[in-house]
PDB file of C-alpha atoms in Angstrom:
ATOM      1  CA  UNK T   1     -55.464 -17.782  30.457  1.00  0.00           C
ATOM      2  CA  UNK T   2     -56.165 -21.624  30.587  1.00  0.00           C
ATOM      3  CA  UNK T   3     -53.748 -22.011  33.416  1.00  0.00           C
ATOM      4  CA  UNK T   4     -55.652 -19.507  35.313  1.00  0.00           C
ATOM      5  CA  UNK T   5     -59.230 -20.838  34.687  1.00  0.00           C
ATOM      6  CA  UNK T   6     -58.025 -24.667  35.277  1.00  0.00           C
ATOM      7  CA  UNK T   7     -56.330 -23.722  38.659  1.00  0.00           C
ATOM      8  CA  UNK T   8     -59.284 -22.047  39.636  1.00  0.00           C
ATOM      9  CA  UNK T   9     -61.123 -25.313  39.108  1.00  0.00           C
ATOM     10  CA  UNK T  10     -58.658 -27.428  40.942  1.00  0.00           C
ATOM     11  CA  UNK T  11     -58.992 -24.810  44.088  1.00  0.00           C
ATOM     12  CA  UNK T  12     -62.881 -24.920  43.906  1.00  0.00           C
ATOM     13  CA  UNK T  13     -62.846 -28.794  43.661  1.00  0.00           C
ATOM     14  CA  UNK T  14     -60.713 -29.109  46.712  1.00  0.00           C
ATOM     15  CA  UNK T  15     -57.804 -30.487  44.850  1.00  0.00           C
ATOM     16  CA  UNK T  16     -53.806 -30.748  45.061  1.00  0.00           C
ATOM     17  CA  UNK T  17     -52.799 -28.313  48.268  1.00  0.00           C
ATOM     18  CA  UNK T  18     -49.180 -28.389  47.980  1.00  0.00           C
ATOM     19  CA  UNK T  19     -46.772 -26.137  50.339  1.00  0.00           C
ATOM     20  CA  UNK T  20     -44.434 -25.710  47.829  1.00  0.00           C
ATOM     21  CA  UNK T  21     -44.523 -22.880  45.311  1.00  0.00           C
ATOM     22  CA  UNK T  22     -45.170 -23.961  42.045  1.00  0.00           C
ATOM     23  CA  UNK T  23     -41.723 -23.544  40.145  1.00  0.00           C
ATOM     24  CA  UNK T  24     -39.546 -24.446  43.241  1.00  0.00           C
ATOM     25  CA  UNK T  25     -38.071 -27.822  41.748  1.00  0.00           C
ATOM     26  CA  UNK T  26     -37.755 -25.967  38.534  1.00  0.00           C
ATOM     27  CA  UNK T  27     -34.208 -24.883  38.124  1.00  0.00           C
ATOM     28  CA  UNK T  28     -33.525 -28.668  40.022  1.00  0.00           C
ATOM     29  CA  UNK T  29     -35.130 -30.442  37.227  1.00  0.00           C
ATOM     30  CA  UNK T  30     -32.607 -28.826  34.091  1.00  0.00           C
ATOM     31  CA  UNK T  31     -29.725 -29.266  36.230  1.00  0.00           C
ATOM     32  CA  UNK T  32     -30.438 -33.069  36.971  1.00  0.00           C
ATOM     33  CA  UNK T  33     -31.553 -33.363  33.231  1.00  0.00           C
ATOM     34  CA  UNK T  34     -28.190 -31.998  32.123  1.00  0.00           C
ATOM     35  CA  UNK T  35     -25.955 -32.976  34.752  1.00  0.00           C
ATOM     36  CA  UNK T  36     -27.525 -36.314  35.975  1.00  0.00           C
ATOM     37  CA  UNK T  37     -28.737 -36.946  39.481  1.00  0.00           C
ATOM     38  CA  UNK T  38     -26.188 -36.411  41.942  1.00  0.00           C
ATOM     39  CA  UNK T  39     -25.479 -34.022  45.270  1.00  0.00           C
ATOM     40  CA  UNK T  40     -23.305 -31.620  42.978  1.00  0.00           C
ATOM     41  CA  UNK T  41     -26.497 -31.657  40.334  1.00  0.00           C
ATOM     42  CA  UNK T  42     -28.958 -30.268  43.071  1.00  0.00           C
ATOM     43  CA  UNK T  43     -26.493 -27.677  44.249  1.00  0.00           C
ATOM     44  CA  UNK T  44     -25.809 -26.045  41.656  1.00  0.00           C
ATOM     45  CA  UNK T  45     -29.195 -25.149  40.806  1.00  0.00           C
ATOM     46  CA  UNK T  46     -28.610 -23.074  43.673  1.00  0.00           C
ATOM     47  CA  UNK T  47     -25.379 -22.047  43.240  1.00  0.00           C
ATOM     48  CA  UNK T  48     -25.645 -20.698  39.821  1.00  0.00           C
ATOM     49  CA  UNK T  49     -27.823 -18.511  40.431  1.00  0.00           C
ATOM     50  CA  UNK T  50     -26.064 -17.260  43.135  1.00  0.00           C
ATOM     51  CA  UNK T  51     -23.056 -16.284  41.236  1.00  0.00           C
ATOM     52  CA  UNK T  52     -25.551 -14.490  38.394  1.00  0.00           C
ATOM     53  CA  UNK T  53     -26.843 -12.583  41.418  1.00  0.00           C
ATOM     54  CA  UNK T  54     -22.897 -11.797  42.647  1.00  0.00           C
ATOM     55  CA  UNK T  55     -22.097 -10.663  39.756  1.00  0.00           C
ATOM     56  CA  UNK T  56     -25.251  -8.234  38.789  1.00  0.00           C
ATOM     57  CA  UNK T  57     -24.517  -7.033  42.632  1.00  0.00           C
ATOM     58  CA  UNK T  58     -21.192  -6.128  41.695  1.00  0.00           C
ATOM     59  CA  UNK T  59     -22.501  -4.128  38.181  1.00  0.00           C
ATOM     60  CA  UNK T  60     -24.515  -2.090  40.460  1.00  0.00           C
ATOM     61  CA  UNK T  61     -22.563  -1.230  43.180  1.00  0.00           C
ATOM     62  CA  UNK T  62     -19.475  -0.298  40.913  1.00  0.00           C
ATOM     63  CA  UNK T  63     -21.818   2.483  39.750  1.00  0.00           C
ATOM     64  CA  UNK T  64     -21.781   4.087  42.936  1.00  0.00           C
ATOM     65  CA  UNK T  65     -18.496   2.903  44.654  1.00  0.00           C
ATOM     66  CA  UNK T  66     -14.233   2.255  43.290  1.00  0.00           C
ATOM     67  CA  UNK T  67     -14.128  -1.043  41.329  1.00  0.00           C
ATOM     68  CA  UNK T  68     -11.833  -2.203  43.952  1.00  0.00           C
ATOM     69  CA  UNK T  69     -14.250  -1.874  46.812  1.00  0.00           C
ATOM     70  CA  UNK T  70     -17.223  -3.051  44.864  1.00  0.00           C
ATOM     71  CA  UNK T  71     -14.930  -6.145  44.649  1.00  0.00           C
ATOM     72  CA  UNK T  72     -14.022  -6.286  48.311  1.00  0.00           C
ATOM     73  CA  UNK T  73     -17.673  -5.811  49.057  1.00  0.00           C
ATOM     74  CA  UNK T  74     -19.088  -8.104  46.898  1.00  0.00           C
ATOM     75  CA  UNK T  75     -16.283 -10.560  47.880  1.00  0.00           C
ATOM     76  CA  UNK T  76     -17.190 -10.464  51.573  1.00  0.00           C
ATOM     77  CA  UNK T  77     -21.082 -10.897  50.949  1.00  0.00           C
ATOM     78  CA  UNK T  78     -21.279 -13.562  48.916  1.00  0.00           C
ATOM     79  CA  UNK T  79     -18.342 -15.814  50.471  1.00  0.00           C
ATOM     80  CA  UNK T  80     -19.861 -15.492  54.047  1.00  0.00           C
ATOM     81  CA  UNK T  81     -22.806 -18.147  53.145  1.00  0.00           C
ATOM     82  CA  UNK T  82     -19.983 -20.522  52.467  1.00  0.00           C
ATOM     83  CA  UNK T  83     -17.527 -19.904  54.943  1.00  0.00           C
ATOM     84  CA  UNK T  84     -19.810 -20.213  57.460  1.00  0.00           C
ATOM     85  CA  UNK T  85     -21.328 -23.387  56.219  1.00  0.00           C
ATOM     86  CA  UNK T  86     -24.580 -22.270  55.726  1.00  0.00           C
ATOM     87  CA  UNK T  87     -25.358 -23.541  52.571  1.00  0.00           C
ATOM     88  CA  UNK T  88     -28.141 -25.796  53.719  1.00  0.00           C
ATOM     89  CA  UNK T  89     -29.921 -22.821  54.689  1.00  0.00           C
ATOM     90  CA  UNK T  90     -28.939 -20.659  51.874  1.00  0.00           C
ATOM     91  CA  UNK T  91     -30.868 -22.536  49.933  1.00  0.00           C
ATOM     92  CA  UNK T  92     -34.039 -22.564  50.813  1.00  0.00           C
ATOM     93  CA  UNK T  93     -34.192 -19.008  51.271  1.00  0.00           C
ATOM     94  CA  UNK T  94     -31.819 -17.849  48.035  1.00  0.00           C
ATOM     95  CA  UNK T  95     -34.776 -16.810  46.397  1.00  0.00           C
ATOM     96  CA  UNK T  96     -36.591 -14.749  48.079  1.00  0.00           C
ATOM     97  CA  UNK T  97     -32.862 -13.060  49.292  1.00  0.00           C
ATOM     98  CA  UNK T  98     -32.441 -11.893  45.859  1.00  0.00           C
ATOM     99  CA  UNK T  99     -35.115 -10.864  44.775  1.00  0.00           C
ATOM    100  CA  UNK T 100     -35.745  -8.774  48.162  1.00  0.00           C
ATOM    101  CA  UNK T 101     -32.270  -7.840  47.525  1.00  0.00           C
ATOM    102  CA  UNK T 102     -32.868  -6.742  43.770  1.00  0.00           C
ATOM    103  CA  UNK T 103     -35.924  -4.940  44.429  1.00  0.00           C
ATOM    104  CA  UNK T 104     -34.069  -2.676  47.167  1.00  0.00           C
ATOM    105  CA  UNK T 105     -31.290  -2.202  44.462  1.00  0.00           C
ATOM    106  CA  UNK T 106     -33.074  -1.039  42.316  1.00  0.00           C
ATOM    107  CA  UNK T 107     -35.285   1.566  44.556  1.00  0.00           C
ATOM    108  CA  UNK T 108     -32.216   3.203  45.479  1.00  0.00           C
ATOM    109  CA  UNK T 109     -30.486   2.847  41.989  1.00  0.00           C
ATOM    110  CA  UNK T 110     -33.103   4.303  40.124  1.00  0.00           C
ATOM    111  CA  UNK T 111     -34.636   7.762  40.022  1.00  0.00           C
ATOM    112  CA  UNK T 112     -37.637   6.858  37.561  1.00  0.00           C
ATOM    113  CA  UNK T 113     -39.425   3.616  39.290  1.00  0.00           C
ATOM    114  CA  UNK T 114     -40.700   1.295  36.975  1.00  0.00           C
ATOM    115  CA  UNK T 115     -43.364  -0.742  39.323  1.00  0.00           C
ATOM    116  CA  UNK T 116     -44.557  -3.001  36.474  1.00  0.00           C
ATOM    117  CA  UNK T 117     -40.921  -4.298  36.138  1.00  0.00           C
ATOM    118  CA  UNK T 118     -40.716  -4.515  40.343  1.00  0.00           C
ATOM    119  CA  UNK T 119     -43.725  -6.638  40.056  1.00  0.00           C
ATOM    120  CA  UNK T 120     -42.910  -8.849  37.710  1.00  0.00           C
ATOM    121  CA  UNK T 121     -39.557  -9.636  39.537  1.00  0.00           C
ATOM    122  CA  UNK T 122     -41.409 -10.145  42.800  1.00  0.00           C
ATOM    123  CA  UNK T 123     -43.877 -12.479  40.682  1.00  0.00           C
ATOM    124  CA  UNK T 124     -41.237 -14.626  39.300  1.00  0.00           C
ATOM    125  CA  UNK T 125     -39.192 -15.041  42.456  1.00  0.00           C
ATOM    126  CA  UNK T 126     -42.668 -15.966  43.596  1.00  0.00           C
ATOM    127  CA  UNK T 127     -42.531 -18.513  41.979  1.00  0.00           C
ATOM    128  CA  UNK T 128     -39.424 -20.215  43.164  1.00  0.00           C
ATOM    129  CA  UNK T 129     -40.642 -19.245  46.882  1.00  0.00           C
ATOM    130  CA  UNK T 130     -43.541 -17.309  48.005  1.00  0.00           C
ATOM    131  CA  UNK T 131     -41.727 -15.470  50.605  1.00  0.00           C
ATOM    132  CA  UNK T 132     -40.554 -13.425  48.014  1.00  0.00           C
ATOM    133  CA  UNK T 133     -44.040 -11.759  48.391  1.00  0.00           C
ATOM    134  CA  UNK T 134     -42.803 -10.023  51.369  1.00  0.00           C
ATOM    135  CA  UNK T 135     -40.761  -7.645  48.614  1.00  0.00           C
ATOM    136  CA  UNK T 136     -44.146  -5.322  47.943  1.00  0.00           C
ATOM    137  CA  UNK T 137     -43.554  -4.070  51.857  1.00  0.00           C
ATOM    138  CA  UNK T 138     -40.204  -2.751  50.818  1.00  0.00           C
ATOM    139  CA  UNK T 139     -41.498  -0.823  48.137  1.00  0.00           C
ATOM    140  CA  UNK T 140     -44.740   0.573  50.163  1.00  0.00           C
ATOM    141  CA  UNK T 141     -42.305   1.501  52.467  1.00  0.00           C
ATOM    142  CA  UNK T 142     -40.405   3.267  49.976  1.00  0.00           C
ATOM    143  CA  UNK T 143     -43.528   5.111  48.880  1.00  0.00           C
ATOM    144  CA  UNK T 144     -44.584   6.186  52.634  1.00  0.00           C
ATOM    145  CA  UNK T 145     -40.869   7.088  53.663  1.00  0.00           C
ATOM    146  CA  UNK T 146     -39.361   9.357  50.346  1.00  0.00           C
ATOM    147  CA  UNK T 147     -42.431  10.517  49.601  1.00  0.00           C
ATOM    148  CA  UNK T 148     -41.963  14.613  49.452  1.00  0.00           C
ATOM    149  CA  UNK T 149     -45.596  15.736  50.177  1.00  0.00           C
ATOM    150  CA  UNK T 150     -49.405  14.020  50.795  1.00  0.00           C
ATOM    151  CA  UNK T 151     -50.000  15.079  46.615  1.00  0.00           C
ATOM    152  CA  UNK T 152     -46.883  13.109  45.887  1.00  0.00           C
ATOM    153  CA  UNK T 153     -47.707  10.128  47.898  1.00  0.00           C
ATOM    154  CA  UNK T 154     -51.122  10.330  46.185  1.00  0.00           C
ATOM    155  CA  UNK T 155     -49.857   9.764  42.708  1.00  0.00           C
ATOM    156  CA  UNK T 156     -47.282   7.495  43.675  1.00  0.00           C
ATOM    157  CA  UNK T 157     -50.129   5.400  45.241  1.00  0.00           C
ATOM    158  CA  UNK T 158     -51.776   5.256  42.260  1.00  0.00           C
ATOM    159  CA  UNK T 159     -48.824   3.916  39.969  1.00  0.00           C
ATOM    160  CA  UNK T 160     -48.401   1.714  42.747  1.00  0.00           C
ATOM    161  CA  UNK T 161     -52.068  -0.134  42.186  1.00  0.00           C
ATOM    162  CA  UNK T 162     -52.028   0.598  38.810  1.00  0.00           C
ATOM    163  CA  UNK T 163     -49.027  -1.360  37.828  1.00  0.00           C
ATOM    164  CA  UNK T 164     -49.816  -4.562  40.326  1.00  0.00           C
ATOM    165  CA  UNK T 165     -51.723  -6.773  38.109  1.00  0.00           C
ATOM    166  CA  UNK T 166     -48.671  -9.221  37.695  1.00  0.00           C
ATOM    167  CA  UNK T 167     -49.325  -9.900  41.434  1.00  0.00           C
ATOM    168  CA  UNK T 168     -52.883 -10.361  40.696  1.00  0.00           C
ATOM    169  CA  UNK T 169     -52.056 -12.811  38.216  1.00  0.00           C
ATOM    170  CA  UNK T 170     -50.377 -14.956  40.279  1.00  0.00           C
ATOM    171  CA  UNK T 171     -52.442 -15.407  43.567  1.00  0.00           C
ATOM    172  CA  UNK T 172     -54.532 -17.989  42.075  1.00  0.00           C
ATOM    173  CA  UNK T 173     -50.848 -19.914  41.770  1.00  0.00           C
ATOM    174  CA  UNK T 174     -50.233 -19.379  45.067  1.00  0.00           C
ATOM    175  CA  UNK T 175     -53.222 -19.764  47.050  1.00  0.00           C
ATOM    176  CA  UNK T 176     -52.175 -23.275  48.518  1.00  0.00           C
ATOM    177  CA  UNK T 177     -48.679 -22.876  48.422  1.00  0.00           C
TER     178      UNK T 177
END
């Protein structure tokens, strides 16, 4: 609650506008403080990451699909980046990928939507980049498209605003970045 009140302050005095969001150098900092300061350091903060995200890919499209092709599949999507030497823009935009990427996963995996727990992914991959905001349109989306009737969409609605306060939370951490 501090954190809230003093960056309130700091936006009303004018202070610190940064474009950044404000955990991006995060996951940089414990990987140079273990690792030491080199290339291979900063990339793997990335990378890392990136092969946590393969692998819960691969857990929940084995659900659905053989093992075998959930293996080809996740295979071929997640060793295109690299073989096409994209890794310099990979990175910048890793985090928003997966979490837009996690948040459609799990509107199609699950029947029971938890929107709390949708949130609160969106608001820490907000974190690590703000474009990650741009993961509530999938779900409205969602809500406009599968819903069955105008009653349905109603209620949904409501969940939907109910369970958005982690958003709310955040936009004072945000509102410069």
């Amino acid at each position: 609650f501090l954190l809230f009140i003093l960056r309130f302050i700091i936006f009303y005095l004018g202070g610190n506008p940064s474009p950044h969001s404000p955990l991006l150098g995060f996951p940089q900092l414990i990987t140079t403080s273990l690792f030491g300061l080199s290339d291979l350091s900063l990339k793997f903060s990335y990378f890392i990451f990136y092969v946590f995200f393969s692998f819960y890919f691969y857990y929940k499209i084995k659900k659905k699909i053989h093992k075998f092709s959930a293996f080809t599949i996740t295979i071929v999507l997640f060793s295109t980046p690299g073989l096409l030497y994209l890794g310099s823009t990979l990175e910048q935009s890793l985090w928003s990928t997966i979490c837009f990427s996690i948040i459609l996963i799990e509107l199609v995996d699950n029947k029971n939507l938890d929107y709390k727990r949708m949130f609160i992914i969106i608001m820490i991959f907000s974190f690590m980049r703000i474009l990650s905001l741009i993961s509530v349109a999938a779900i409205i989306v969602y809500i406009l498209f599968y819903s069955s009737s105008l009653k349905n969409l109603i209620i949904e609605s409501k969940k939907l605003l109910k369970n958005s306060y982690p958003l709310i939370i955040i936009i004072p951490f945000l509102l410069f970045s």
